[in-house]
mmCIF file of N, CA and C and ligand atoms in Angstrom:
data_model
loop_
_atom_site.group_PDB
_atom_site.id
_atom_site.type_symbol
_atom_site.label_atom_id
_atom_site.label_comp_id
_atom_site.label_asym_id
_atom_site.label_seq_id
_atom_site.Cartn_x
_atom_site.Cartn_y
_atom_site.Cartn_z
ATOM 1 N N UNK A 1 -20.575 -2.619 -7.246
ATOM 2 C CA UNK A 1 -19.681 -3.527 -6.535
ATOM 3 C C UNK A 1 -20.518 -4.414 -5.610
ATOM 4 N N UNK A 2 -20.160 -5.600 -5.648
ATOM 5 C CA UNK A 2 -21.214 -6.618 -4.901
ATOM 6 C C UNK A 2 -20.740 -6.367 -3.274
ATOM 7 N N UNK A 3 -21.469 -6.399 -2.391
ATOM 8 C CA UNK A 3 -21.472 -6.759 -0.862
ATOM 9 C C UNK A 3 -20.169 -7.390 -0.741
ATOM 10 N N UNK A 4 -19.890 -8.635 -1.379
ATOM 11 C CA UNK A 4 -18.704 -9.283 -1.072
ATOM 12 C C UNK A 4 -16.980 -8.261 -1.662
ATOM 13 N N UNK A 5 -16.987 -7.946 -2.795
ATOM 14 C CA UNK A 5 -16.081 -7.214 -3.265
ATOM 15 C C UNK A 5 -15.862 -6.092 -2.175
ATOM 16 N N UNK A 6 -17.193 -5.187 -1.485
ATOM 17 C CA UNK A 6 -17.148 -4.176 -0.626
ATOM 18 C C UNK A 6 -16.733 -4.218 0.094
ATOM 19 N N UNK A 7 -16.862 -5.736 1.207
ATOM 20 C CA UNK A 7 -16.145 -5.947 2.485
ATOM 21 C C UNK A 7 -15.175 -6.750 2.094
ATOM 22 N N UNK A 8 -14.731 -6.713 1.275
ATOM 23 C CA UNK A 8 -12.858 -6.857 1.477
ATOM 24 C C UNK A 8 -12.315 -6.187 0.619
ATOM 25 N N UNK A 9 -12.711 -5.029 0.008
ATOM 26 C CA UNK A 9 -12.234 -3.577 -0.468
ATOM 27 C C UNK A 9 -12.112 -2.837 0.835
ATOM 28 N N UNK A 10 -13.006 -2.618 1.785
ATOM 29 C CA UNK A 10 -12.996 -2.482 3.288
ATOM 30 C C UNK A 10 -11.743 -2.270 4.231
ATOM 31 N N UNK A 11 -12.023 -3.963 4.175
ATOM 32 C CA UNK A 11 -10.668 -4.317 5.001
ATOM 33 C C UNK A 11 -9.168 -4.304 4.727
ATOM 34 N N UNK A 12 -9.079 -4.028 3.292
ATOM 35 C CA UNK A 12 -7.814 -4.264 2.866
ATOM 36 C C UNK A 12 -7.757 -2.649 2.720
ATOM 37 N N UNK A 13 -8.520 -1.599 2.601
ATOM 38 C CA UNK A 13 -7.871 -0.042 2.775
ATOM 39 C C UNK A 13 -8.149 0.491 4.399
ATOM 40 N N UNK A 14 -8.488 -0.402 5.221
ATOM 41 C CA UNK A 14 -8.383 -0.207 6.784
ATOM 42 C C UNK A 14 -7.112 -0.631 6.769
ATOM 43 N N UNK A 15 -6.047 -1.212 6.464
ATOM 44 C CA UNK A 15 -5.223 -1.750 6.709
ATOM 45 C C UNK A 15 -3.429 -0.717 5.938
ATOM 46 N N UNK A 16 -4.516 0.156 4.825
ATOM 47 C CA UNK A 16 -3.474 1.212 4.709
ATOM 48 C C UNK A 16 -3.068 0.797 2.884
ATOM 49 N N UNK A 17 -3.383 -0.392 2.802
ATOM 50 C CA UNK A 17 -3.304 -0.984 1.376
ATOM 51 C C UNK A 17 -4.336 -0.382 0.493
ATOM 52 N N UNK A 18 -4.243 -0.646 -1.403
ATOM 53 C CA UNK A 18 -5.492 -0.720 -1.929
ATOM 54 C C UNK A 18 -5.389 -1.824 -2.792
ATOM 55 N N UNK A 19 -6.607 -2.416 -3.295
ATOM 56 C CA UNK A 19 -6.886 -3.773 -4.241
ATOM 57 C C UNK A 19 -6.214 -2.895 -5.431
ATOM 58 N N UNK A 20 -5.779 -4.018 -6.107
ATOM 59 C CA UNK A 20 -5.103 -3.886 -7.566
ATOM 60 C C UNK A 20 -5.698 -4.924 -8.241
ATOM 61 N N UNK A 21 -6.289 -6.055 -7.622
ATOM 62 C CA UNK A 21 -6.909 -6.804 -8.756
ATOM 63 C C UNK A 21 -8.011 -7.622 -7.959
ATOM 64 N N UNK A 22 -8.748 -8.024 -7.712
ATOM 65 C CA UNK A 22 -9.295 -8.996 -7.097
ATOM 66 C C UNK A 22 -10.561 -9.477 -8.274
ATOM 67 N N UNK A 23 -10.277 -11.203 -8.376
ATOM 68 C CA UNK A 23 -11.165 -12.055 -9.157
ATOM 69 C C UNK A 23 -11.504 -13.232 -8.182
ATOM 70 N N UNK A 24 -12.976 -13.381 -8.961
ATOM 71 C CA UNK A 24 -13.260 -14.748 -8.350
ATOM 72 C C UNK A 24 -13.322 -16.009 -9.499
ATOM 73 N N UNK A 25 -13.252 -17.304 -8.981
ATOM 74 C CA UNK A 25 -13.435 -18.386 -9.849
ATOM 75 C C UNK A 25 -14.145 -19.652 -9.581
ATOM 76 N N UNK A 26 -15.265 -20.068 -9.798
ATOM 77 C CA UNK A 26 -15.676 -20.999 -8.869
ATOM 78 C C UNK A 26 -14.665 -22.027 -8.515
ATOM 79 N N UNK A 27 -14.580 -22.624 -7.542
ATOM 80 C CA UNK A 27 -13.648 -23.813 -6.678
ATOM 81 C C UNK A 27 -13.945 -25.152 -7.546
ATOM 82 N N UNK A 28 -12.478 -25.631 -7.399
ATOM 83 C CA UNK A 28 -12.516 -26.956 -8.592
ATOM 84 C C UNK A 28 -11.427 -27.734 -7.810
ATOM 85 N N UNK A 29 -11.264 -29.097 -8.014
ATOM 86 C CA UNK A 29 -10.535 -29.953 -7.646
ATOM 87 C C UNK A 29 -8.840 -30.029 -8.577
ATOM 88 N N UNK A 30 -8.090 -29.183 -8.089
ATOM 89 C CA UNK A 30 -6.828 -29.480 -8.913
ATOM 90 C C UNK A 30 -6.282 -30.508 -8.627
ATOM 91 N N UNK A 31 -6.536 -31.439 -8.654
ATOM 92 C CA UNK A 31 -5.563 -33.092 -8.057
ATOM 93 C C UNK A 31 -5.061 -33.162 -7.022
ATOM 94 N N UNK A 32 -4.543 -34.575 -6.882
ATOM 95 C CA UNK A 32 -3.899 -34.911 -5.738
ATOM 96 C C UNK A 32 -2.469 -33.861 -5.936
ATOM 97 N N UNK A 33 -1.924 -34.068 -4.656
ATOM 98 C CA UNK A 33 -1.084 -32.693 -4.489
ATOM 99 C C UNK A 33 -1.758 -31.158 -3.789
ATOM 100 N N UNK A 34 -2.961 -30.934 -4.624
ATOM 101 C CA UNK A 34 -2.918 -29.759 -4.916
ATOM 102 C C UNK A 34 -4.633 -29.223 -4.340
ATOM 103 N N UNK A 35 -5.170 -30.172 -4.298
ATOM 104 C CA UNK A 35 -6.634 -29.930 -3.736
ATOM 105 C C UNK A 35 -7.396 -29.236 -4.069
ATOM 106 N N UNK A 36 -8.335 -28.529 -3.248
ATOM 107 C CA UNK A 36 -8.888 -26.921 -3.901
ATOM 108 C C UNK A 36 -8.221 -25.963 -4.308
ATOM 109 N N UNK A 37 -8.938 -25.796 -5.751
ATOM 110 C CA UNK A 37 -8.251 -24.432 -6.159
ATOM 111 C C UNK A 37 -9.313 -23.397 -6.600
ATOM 112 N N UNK A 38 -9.525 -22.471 -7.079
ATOM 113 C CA UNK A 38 -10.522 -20.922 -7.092
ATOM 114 C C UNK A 38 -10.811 -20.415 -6.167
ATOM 115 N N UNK A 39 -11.737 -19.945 -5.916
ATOM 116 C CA UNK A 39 -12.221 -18.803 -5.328
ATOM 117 C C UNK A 39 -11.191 -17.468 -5.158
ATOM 118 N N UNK A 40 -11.420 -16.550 -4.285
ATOM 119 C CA UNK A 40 -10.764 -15.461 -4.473
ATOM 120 C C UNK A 40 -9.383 -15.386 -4.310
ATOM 121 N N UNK A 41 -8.896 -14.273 -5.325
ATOM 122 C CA UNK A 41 -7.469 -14.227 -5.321
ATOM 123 C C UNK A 41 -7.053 -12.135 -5.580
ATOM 124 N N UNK A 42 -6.199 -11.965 -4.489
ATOM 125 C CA UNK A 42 -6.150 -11.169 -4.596
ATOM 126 C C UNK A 42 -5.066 -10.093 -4.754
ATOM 127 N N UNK A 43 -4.674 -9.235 -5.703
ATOM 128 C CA UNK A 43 -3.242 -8.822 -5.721
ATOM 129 C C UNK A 43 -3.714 -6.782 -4.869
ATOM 130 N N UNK A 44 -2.783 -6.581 -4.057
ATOM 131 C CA UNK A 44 -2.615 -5.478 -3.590
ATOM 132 C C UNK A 44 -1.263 -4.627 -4.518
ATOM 133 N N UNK A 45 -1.741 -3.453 -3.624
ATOM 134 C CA UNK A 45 -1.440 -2.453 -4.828
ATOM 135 C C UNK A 45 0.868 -1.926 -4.405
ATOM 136 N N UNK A 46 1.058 -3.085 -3.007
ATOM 137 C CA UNK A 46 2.760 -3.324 -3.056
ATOM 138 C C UNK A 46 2.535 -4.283 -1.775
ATOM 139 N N UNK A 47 3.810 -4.835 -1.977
ATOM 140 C CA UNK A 47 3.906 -6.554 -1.306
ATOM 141 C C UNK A 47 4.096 -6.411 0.287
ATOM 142 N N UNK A 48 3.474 -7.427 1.282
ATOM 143 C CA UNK A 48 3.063 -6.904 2.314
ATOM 144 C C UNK A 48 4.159 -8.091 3.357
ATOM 145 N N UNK A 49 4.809 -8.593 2.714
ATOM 146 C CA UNK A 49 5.852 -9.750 2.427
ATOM 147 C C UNK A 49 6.941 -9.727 2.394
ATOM 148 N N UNK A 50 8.166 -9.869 2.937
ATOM 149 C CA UNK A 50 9.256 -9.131 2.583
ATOM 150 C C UNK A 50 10.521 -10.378 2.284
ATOM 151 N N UNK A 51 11.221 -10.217 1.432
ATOM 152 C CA UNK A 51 12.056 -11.545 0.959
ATOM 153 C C UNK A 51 11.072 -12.492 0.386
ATOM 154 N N UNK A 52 10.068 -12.095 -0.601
ATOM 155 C CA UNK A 52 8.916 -13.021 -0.863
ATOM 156 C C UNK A 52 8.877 -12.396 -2.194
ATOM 157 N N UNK A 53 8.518 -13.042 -3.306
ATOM 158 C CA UNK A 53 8.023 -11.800 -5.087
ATOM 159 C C UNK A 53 7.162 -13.623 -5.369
ATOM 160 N N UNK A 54 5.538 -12.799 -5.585
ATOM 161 C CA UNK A 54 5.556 -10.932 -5.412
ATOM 162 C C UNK A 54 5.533 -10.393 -4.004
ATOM 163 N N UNK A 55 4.547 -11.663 -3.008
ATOM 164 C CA UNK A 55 4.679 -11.307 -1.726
ATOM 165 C C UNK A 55 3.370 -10.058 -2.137
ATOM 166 N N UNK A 56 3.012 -9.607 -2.936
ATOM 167 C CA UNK A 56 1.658 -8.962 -2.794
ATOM 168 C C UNK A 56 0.189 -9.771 -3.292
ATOM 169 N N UNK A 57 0.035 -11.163 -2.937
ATOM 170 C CA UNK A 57 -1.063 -11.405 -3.215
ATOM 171 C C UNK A 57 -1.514 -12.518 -2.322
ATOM 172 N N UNK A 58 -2.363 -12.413 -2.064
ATOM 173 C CA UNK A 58 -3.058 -13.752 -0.938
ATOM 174 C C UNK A 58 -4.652 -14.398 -1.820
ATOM 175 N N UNK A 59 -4.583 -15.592 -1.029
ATOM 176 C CA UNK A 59 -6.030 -15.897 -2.369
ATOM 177 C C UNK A 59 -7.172 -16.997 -0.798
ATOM 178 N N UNK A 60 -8.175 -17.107 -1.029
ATOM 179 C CA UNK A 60 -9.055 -17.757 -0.544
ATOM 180 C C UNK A 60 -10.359 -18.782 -1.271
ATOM 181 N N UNK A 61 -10.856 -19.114 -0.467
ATOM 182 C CA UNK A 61 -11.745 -20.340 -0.853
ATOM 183 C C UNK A 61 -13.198 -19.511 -0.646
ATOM 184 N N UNK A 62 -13.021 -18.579 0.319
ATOM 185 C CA UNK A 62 -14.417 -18.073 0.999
ATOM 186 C C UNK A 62 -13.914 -16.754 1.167
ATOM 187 N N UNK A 63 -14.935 -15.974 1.251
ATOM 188 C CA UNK A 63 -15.042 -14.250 1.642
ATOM 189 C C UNK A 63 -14.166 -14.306 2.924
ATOM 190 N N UNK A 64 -14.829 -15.221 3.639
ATOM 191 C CA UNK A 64 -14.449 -14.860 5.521
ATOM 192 C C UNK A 64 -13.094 -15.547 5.973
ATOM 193 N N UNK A 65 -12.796 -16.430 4.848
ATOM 194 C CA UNK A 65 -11.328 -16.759 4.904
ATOM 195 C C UNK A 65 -10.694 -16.063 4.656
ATOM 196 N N UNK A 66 -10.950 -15.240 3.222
ATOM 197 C CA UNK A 66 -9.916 -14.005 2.407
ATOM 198 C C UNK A 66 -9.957 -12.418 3.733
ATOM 199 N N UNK A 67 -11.090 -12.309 4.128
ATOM 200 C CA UNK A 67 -10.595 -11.398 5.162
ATOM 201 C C UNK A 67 -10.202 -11.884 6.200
ATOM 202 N N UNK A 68 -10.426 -13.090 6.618
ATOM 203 C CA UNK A 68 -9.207 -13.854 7.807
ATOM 204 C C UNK A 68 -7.889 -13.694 7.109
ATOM 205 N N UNK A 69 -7.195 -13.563 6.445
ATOM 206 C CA UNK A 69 -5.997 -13.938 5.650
ATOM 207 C C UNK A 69 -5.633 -11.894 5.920
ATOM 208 N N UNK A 70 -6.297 -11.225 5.452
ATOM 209 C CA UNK A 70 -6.561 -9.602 5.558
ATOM 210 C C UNK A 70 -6.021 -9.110 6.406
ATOM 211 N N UNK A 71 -6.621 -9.846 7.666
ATOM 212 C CA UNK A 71 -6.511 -9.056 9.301
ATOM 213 C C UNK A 71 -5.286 -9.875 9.663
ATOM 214 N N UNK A 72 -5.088 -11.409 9.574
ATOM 215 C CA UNK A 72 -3.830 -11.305 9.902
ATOM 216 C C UNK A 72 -2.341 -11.199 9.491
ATOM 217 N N UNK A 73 -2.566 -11.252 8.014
ATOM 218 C CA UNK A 73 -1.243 -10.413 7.577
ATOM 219 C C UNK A 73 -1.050 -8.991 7.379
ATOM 220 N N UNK A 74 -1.942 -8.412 6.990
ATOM 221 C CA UNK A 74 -1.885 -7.329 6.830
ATOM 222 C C UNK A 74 -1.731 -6.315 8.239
ATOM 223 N N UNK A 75 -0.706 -6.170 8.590
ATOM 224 C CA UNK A 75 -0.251 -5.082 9.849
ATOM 225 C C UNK A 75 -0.996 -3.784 10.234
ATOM 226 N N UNK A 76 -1.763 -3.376 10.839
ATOM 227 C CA UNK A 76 -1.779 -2.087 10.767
ATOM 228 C C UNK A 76 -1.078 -1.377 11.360
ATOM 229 N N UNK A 77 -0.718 0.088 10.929
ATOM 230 C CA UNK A 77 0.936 0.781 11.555
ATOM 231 C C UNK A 77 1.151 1.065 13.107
ATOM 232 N N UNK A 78 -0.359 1.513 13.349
ATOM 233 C CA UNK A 78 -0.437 1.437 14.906
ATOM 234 C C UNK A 78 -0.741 0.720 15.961
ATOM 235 N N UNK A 79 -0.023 0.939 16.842
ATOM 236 C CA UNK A 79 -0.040 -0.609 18.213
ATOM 237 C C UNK A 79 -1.336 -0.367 18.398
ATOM 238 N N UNK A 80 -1.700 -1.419 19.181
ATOM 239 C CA UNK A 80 -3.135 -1.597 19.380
ATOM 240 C C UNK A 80 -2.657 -2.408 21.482
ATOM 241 N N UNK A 81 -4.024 -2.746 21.466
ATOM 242 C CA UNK A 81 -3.847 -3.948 22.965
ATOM 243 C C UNK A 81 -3.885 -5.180 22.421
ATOM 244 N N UNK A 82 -4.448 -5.281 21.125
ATOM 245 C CA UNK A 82 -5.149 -6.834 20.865
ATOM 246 C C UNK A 82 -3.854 -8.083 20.722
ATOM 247 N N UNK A 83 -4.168 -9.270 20.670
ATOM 248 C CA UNK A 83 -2.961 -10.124 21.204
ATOM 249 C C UNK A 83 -2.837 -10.474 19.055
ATOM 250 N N UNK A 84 -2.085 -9.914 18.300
ATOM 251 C CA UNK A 84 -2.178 -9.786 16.983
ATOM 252 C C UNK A 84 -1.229 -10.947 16.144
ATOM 253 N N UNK A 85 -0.609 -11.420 17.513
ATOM 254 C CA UNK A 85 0.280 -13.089 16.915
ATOM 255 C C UNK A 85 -0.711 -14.635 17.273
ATOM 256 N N UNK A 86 -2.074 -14.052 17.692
ATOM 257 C CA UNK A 86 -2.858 -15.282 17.765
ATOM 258 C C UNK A 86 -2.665 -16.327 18.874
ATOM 259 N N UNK A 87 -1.660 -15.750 19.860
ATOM 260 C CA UNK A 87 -1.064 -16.865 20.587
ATOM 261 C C UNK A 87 -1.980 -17.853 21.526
ATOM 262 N N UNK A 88 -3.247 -17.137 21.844
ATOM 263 C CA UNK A 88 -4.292 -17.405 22.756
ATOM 264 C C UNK A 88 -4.739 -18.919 22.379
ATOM 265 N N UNK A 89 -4.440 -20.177 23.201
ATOM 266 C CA UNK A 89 -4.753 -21.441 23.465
ATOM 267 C C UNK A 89 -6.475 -21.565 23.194
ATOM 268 N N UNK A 90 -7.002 -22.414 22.833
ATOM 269 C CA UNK A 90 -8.579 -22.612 22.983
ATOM 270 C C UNK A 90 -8.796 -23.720 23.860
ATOM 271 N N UNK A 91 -10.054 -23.347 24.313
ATOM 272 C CA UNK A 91 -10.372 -24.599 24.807
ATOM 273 C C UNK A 91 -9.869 -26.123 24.725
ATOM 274 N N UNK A 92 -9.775 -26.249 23.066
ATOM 275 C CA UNK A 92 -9.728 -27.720 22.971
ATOM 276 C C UNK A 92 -8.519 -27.563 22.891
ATOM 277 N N UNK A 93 -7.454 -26.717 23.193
ATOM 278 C CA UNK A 93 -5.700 -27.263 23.330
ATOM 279 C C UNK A 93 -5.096 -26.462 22.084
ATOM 280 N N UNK A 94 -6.159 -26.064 20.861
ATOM 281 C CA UNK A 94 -5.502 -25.618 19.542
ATOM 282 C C UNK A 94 -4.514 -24.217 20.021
ATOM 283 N N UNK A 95 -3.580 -24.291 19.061
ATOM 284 C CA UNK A 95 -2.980 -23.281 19.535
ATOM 285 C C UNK A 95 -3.014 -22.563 17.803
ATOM 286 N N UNK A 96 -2.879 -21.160 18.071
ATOM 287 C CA UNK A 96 -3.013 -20.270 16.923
ATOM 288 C C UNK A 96 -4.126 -20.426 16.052
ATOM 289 N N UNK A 97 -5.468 -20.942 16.866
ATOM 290 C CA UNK A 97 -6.737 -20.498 16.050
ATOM 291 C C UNK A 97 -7.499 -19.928 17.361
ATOM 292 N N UNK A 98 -7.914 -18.330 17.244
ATOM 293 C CA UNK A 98 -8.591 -18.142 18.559
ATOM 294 C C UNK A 98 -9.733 -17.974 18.357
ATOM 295 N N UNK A 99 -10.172 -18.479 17.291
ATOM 296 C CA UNK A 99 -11.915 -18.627 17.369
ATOM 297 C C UNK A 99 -12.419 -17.389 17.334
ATOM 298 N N UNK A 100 -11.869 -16.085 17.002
ATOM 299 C CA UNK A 100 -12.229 -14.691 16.734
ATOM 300 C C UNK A 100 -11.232 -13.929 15.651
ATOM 301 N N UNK A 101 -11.544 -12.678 15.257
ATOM 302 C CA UNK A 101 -10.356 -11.821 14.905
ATOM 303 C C UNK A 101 -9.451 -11.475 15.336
ATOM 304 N N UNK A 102 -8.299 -10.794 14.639
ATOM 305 C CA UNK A 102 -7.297 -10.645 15.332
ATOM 306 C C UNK A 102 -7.631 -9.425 16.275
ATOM 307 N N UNK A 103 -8.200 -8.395 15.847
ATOM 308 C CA UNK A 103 -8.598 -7.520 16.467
ATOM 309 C C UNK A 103 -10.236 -7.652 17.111
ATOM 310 N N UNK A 104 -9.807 -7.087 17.803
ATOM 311 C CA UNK A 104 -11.007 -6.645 19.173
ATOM 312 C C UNK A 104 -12.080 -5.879 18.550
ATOM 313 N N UNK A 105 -13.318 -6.262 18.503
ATOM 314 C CA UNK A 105 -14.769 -5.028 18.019
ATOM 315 C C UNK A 105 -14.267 -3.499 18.484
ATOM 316 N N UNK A 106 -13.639 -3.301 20.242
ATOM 317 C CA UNK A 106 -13.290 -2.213 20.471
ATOM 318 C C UNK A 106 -12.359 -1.456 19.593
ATOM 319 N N UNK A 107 -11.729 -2.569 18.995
ATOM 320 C CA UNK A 107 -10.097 -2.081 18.115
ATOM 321 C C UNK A 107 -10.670 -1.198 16.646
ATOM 322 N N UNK A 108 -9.817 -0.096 16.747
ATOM 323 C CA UNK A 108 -10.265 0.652 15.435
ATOM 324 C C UNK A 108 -9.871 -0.309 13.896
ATOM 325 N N UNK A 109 -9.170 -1.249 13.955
ATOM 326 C CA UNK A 109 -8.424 -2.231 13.025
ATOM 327 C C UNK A 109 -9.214 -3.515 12.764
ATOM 328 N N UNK A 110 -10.798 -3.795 14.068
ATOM 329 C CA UNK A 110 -11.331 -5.168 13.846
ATOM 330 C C UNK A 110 -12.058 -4.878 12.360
ATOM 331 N N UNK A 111 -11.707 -6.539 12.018
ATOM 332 C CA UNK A 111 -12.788 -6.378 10.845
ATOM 333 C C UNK A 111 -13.512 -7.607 11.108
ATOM 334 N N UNK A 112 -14.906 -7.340 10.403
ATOM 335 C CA UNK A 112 -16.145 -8.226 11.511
ATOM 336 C C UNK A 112 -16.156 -9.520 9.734
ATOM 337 N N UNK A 113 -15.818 -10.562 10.688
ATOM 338 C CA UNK A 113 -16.125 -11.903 9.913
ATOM 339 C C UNK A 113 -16.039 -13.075 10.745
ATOM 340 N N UNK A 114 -16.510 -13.923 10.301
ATOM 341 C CA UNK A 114 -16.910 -15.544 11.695
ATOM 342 C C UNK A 114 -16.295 -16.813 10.773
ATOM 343 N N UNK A 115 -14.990 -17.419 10.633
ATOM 344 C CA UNK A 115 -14.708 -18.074 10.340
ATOM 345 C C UNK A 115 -16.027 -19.518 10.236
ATOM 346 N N UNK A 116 -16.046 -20.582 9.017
ATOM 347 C CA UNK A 116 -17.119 -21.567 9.437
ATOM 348 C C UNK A 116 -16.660 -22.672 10.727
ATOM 349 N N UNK A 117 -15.431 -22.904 10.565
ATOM 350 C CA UNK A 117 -15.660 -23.609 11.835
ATOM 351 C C UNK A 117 -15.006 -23.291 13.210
ATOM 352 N N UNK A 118 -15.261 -21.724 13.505
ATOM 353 C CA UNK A 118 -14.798 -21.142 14.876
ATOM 354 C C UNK A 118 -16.582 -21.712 15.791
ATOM 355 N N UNK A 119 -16.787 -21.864 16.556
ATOM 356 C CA UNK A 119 -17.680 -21.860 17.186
ATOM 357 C C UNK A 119 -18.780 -20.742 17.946
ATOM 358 N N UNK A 120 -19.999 -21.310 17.613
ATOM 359 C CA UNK A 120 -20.818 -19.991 17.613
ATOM 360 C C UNK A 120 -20.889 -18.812 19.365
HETATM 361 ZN ZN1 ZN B 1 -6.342 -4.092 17.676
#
């Protein structure tokens, strides 16, 4: 299993889920409308989604997007402290990008990835 498959096999059974399918495809231009399309796509093993079918699959462009997508849909069952609706303002005014994970390094639930354009 490659490094990349590992850490988001990882994160998605920290979260209480397991992979049922995950492929990659290199990224291609699907037209206007529709923009980038490939890279990873991933189906879990029941839907994490509710009033949604299948509601079990999320897909990405990049590793660190697909586990950005991981940590914040995917719930874990127990409360934590961490602020897990993203609400935290940034600097520049954005609201609902906090330039980190949802969870805290302290948090038994963080999973370690650096979005490309959160700041270093
Ligand atoms: Zn937490």
């Amino acid at each position: 299993m490659s490094r990349a498959r590992q850490r988001i096999t990882n994160a998605v059974e920290s979260r209480g889920y397991k992979v049922k399918e995950l492929t990659w495809e290199p990224i291609y231009n699907a037209g206007e409308m529709s923009g980038l399309a490939g890279g990873w796509d991933l189906i879990l093993d029941r839907p994490f989604l509710e009033r949604t079918f299948p509601g079990d699959d999320m897909g990405a462009l990049s590793v660190e997007e697909l586990l950005a997508n991981i940590d914040y849909w995917l719930q874990p069952s127990d409360p934590c402290d961490c602020d897990r609706e993203h609400s935290a303002m940034t600097a520049a005014g954005l609201i609902n990008d906090p330039q980190k994970p949802t969870h805290d390094p302290a948090c038994q639930f963080h999973i370690k990835y650096q979005l490309r354009w959160w700041a270093k």
